[in-house]
Short mmCIF file of N, CA, C and O in Angstrom, two decimals:
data_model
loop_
_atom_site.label_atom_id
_atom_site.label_comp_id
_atom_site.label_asym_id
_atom_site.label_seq_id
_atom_site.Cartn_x
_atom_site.Cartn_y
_atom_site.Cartn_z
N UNK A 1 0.56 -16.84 7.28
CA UNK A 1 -0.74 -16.32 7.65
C UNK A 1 -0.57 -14.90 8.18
O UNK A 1 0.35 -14.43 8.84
N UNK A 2 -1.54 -14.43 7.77
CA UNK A 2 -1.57 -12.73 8.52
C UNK A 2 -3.02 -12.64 9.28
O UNK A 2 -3.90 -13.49 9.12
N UNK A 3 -3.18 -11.43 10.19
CA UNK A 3 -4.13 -10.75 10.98
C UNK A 3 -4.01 -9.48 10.31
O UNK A 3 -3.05 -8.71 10.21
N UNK A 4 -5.15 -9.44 9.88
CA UNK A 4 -5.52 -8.21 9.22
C UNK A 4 -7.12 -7.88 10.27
O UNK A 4 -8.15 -8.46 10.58
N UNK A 5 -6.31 -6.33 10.52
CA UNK A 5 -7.04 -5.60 11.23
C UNK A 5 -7.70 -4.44 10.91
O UNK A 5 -7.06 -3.41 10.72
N UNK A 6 -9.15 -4.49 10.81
CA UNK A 6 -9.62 -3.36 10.00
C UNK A 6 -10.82 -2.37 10.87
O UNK A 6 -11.82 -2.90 11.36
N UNK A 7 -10.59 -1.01 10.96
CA UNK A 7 -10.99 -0.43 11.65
C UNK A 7 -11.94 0.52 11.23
O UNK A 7 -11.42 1.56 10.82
N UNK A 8 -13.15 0.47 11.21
CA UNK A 8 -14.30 0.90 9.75
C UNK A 8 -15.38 1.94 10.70
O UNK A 8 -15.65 1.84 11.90
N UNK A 9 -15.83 2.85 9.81
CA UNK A 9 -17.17 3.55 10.12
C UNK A 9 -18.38 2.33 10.47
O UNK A 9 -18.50 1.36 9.71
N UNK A 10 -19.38 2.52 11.88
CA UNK A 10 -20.18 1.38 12.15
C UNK A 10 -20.99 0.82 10.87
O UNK A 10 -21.02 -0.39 10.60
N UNK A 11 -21.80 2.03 9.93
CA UNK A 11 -22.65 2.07 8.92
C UNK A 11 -22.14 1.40 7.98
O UNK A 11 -22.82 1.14 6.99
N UNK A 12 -20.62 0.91 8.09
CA UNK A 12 -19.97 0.54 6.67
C UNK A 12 -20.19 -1.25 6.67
O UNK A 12 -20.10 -1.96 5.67
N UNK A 13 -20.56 -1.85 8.44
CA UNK A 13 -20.21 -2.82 8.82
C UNK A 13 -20.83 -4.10 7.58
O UNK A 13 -20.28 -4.91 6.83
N UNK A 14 -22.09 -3.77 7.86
CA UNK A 14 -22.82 -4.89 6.71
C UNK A 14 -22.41 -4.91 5.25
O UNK A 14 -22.20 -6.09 4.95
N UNK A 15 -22.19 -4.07 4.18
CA UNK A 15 -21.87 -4.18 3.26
C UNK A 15 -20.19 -4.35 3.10
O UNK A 15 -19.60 -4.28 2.02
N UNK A 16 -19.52 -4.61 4.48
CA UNK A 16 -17.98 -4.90 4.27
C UNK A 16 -18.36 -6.16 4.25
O UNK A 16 -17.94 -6.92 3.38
N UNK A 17 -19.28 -6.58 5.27
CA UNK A 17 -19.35 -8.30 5.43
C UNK A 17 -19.68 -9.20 3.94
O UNK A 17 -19.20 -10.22 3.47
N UNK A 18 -20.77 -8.22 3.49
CA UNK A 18 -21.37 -9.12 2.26
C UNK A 18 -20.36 -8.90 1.50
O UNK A 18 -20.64 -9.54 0.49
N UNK A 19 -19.34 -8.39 1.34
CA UNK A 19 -18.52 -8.55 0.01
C UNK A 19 -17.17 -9.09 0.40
O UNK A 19 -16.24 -9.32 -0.38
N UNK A 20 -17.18 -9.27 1.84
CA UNK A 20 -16.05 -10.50 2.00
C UNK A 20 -16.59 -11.92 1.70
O UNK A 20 -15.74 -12.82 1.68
N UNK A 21 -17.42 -12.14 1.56
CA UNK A 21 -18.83 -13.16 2.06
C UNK A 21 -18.30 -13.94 0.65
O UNK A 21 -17.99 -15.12 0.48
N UNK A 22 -18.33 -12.61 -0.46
CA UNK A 22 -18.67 -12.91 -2.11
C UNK A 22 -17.04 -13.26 -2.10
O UNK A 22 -17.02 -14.31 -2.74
N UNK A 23 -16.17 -13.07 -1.86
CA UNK A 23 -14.90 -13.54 -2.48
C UNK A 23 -14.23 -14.71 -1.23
O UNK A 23 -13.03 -14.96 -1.14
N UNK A 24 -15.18 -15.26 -0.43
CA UNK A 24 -14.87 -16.65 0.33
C UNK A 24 -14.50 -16.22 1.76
O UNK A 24 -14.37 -16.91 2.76
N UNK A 25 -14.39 -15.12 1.61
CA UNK A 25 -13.58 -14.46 3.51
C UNK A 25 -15.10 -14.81 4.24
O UNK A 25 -16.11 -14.18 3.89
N UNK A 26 -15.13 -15.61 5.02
CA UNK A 26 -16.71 -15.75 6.55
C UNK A 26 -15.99 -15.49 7.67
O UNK A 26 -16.35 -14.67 8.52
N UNK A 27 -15.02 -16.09 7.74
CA UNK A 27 -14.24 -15.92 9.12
C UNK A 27 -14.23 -14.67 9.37
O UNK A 27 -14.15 -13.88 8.43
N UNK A 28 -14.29 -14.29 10.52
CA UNK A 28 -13.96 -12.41 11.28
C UNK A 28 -14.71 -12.63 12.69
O UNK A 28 -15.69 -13.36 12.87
N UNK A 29 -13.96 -11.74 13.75
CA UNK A 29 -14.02 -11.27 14.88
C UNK A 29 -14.95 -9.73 14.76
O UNK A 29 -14.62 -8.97 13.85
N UNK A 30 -15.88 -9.40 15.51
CA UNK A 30 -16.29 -7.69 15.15
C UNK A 30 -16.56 -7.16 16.49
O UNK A 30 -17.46 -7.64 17.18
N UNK A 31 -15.71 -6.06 16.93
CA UNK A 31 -16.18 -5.52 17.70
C UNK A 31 -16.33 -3.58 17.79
O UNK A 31 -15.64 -2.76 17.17
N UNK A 32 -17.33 -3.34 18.64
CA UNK A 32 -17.53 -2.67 18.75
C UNK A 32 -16.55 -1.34 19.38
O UNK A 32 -16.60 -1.26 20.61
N UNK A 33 -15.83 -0.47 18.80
CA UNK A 33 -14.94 0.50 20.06
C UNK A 33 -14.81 1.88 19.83
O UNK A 33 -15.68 2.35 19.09
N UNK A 34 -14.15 2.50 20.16
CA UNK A 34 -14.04 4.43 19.61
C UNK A 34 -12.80 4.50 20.07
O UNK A 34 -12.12 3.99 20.97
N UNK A 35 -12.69 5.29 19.17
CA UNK A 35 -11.12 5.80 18.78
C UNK A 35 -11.05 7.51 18.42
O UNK A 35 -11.85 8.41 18.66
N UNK A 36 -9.59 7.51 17.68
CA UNK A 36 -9.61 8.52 17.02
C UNK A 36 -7.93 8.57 16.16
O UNK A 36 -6.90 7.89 16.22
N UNK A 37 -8.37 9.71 15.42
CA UNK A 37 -7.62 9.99 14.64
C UNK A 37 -6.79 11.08 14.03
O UNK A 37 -6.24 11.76 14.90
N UNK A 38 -6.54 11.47 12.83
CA UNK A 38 -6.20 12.74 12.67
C UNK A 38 -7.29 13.66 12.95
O UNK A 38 -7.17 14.77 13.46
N UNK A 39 -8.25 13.14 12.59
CA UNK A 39 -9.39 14.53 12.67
C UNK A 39 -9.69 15.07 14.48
O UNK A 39 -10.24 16.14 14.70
N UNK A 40 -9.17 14.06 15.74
CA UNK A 40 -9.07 14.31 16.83
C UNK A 40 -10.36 14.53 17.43
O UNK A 40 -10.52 15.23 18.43
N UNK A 41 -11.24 13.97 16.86
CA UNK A 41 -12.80 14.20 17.15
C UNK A 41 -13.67 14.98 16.44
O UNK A 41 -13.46 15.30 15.27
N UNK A 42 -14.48 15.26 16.96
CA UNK A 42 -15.69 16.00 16.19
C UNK A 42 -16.30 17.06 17.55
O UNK A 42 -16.13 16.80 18.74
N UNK A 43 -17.02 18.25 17.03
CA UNK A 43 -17.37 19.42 18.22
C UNK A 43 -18.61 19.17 17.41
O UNK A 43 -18.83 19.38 16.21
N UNK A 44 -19.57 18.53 18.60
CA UNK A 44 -21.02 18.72 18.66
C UNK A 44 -21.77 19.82 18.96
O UNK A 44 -21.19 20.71 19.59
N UNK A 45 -23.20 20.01 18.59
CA UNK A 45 -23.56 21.31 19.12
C UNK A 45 -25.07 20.82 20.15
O UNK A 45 -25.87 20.33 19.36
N UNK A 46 -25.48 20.83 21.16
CA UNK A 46 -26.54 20.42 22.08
C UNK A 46 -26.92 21.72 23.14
O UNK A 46 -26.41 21.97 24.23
N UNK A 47 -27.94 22.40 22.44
CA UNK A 47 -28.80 22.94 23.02
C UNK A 47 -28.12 24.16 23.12
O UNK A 47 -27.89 24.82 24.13
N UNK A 48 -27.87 24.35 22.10
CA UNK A 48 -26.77 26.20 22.31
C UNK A 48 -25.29 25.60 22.56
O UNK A 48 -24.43 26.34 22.08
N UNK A 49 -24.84 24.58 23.11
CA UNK A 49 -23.80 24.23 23.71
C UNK A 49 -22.47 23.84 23.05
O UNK A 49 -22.27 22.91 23.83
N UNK A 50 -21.67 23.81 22.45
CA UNK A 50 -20.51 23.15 21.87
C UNK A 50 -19.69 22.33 23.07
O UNK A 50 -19.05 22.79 24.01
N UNK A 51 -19.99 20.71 22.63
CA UNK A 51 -19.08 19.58 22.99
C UNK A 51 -18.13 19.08 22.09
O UNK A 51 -18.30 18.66 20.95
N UNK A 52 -16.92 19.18 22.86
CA UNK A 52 -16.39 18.25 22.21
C UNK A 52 -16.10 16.74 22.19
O UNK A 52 -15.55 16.41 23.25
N UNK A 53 -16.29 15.63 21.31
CA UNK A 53 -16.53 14.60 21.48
C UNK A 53 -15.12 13.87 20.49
O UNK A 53 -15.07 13.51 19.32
N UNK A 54 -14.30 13.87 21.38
CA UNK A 54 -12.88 12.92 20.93
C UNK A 54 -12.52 11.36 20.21
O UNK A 54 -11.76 11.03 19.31
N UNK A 55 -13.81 10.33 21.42
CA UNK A 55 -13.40 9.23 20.76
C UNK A 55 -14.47 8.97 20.17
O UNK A 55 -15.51 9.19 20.79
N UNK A 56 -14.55 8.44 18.81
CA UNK A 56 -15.74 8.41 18.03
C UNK A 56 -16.38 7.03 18.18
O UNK A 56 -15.76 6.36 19.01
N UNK A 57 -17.19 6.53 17.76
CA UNK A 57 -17.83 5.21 17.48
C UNK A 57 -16.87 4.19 15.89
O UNK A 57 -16.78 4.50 14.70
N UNK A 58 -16.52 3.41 16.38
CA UNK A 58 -16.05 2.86 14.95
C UNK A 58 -16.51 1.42 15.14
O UNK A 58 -17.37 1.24 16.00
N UNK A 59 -16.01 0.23 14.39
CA UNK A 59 -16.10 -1.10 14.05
C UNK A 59 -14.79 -1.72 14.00
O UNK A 59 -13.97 -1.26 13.20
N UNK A 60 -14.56 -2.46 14.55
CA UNK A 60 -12.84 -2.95 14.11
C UNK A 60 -13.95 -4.72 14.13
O UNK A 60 -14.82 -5.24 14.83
N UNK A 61 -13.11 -5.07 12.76
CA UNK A 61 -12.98 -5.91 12.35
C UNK A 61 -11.67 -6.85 12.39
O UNK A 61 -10.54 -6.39 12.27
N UNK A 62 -12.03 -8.62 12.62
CA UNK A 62 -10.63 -9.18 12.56
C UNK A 62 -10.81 -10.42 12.24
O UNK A 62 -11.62 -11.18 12.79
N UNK A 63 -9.71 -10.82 10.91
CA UNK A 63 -9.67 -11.68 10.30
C UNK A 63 -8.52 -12.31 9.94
O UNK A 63 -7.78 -11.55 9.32
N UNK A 64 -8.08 -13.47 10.09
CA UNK A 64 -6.88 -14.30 9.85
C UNK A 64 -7.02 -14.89 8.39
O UNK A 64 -8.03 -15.52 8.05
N UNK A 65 -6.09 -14.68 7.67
CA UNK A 65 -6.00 -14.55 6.21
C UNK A 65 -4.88 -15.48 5.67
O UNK A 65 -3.80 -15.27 6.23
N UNK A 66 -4.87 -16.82 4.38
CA UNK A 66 -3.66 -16.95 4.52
C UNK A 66 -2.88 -15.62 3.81
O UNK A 66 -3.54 -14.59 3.67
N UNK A 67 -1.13 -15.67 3.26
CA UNK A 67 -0.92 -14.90 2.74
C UNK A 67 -1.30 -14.60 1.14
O UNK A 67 -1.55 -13.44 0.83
N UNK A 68 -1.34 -15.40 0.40
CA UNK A 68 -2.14 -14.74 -0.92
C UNK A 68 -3.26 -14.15 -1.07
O UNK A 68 -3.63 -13.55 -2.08
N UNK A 69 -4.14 -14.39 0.50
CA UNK A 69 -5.15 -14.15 0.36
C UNK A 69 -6.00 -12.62 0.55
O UNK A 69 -7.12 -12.21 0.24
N UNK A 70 -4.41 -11.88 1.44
CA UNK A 70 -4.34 -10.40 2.18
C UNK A 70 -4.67 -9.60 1.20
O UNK A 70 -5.80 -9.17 1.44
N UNK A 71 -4.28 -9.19 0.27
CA UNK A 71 -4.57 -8.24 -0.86
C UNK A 71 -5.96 -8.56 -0.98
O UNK A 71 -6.71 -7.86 -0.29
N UNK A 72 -6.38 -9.26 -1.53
CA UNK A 72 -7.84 -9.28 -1.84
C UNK A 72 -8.63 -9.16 -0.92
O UNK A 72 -9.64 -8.47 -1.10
N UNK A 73 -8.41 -9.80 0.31
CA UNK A 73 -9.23 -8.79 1.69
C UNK A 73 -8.95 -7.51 1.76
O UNK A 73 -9.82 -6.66 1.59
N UNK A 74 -7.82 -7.26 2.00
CA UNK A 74 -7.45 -5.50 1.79
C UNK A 74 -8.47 -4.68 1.34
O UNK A 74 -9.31 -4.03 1.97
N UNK A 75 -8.22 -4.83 -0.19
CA UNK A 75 -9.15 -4.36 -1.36
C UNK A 75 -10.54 -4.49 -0.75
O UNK A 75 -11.20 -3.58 -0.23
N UNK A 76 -10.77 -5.36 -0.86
CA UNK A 76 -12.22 -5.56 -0.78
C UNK A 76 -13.19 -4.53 0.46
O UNK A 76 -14.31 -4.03 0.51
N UNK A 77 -11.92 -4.63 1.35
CA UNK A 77 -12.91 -3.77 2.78
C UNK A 77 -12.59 -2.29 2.30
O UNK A 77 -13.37 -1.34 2.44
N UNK A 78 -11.16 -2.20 1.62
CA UNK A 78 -10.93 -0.35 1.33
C UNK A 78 -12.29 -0.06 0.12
O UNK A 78 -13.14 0.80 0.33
N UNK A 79 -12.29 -1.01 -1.25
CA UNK A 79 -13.36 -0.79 -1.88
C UNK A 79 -14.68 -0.39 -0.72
O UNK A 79 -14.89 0.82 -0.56
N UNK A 80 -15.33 -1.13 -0.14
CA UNK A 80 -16.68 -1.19 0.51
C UNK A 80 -16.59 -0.26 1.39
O UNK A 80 -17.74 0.10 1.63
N UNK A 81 -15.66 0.49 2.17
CA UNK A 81 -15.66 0.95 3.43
C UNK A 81 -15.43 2.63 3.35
O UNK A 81 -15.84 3.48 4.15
N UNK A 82 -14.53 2.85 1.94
CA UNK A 82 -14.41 4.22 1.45
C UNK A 82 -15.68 4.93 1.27
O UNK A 82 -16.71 4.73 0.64
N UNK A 83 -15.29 5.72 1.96
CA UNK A 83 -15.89 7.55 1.87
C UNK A 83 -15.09 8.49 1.04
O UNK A 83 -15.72 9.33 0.40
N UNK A 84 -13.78 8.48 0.96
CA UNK A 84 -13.38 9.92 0.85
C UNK A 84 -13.44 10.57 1.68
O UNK A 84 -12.97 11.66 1.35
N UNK A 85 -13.89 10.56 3.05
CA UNK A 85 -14.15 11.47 4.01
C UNK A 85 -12.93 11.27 5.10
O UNK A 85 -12.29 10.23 5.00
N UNK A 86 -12.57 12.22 6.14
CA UNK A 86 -11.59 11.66 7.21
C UNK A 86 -12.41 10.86 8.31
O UNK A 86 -13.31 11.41 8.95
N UNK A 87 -12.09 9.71 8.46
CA UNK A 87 -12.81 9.23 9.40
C UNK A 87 -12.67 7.76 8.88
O UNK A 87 -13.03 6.87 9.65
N UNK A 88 -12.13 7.36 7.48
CA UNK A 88 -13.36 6.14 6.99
C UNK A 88 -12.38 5.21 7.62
O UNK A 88 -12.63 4.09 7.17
N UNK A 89 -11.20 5.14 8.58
CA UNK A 89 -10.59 3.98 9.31
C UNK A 89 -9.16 3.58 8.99
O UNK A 89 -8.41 4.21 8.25
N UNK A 90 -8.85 2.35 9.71
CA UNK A 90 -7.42 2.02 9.16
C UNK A 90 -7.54 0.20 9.08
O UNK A 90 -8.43 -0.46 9.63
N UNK A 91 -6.44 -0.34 8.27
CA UNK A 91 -6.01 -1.07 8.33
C UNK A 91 -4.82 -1.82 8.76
O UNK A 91 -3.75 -1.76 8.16
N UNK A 92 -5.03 -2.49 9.76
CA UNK A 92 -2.94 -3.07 10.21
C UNK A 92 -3.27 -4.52 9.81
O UNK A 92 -4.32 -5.16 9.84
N UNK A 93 -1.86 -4.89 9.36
CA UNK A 93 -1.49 -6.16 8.83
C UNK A 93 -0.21 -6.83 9.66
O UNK A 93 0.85 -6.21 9.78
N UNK A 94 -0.40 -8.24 10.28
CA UNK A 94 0.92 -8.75 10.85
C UNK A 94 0.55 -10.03 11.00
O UNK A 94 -0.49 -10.68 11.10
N UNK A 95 1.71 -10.21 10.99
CA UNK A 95 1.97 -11.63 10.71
C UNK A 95 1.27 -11.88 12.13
O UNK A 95 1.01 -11.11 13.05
N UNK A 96 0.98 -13.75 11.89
CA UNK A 96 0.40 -14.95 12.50
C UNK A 96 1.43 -16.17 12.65
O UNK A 96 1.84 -16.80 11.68
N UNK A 97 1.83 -16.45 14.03
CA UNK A 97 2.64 -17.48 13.54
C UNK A 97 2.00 -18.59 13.82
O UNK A 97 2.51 -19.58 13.30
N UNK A 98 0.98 -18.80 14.52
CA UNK A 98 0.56 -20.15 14.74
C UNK A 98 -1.30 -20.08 14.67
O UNK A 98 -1.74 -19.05 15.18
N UNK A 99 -2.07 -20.75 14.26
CA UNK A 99 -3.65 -20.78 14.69
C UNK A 99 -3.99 -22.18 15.28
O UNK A 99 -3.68 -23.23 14.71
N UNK A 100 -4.49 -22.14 16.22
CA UNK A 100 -5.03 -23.74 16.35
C UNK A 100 -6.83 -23.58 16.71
O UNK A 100 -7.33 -22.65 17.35
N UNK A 101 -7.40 -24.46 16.25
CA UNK A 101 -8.47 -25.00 16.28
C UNK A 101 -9.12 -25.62 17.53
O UNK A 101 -9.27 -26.81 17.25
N UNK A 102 -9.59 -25.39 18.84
CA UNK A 102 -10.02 -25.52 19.82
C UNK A 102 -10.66 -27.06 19.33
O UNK A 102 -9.98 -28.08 19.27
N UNK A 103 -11.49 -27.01 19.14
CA UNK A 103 -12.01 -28.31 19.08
C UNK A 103 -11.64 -29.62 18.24
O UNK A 103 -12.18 -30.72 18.30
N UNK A 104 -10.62 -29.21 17.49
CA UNK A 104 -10.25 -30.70 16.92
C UNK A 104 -8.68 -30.34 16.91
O UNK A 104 -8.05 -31.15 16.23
N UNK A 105 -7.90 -29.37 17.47
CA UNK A 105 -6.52 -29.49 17.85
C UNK A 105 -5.74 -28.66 16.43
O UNK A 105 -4.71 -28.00 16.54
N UNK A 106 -6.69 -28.92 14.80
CA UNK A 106 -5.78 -28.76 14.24
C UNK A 106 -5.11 -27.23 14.03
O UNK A 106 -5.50 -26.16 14.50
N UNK A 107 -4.12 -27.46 13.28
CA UNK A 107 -3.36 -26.08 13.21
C UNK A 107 -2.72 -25.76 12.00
O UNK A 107 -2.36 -26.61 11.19
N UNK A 108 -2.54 -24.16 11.82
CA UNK A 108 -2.04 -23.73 10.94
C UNK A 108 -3.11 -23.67 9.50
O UNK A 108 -4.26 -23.48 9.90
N UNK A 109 -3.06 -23.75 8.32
CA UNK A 109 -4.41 -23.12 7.27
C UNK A 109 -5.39 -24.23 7.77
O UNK A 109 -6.57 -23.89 7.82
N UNK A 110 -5.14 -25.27 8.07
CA UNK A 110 -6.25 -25.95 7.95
C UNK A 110 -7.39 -25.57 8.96
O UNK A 110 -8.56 -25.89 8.78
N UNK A 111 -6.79 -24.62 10.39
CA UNK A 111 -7.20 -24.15 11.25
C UNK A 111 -8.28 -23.29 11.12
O UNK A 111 -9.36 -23.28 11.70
N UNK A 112 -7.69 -22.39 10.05
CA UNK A 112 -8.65 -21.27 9.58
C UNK A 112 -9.56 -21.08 9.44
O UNK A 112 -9.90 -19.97 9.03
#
């Protein structure tokens, strides 16, 4: 099993969901956070003024995957989530060694 961690523009959020939705992925964690990246922020302009604004607004997404199943999540959020632009996020992948199921104990894929 892997944790695949995906870190997306907010606007991208709904149409990543519906097309995990379409190839069986429901499971995911979403939260809300700001970050940054190579681009190191963005310089706003307010009222004559130049701010600079470092950590941006993003979406991190999180989903436990078995392993055949990582590539095709991969794909699916880089398909939906691409801009071409700097900003459009990252993905980390790592291993899972155990999942268990709170309410009925079980563990491992069946957990999922």
């Amino acid at each position: 099993m892997k944790k695949i961690v995906a870190v997306i523009r907010p606007d991208k959020l709904e149409g990543v969901k519906q097309a995990l939705e379409e190839i069986g992925c429901s499971g995911m964690t979403v939260k809300e956070v700001k970050g940054r990246g190579i681009q190191l922020g963005i310089t706003e302009s307010y009222r004559g003024r130049d701010y600079k604004v470092d950590l941006l607004p993003k979406t991190e997404i999180e989903i436990v995957a078995m392993d055949e199943d990582v590539e095709a999540v991969t794909n699916k959020i880089i398909e939906t989530a691409k801009t071409g632009n700097i900003g459009d996020g990252k993905i980390f992948v790592s291993p899972v060694e155990e999942v268990i199921r709170i309410r009925t104990g079980e563990r491992g894929d069946k957990a999922i």
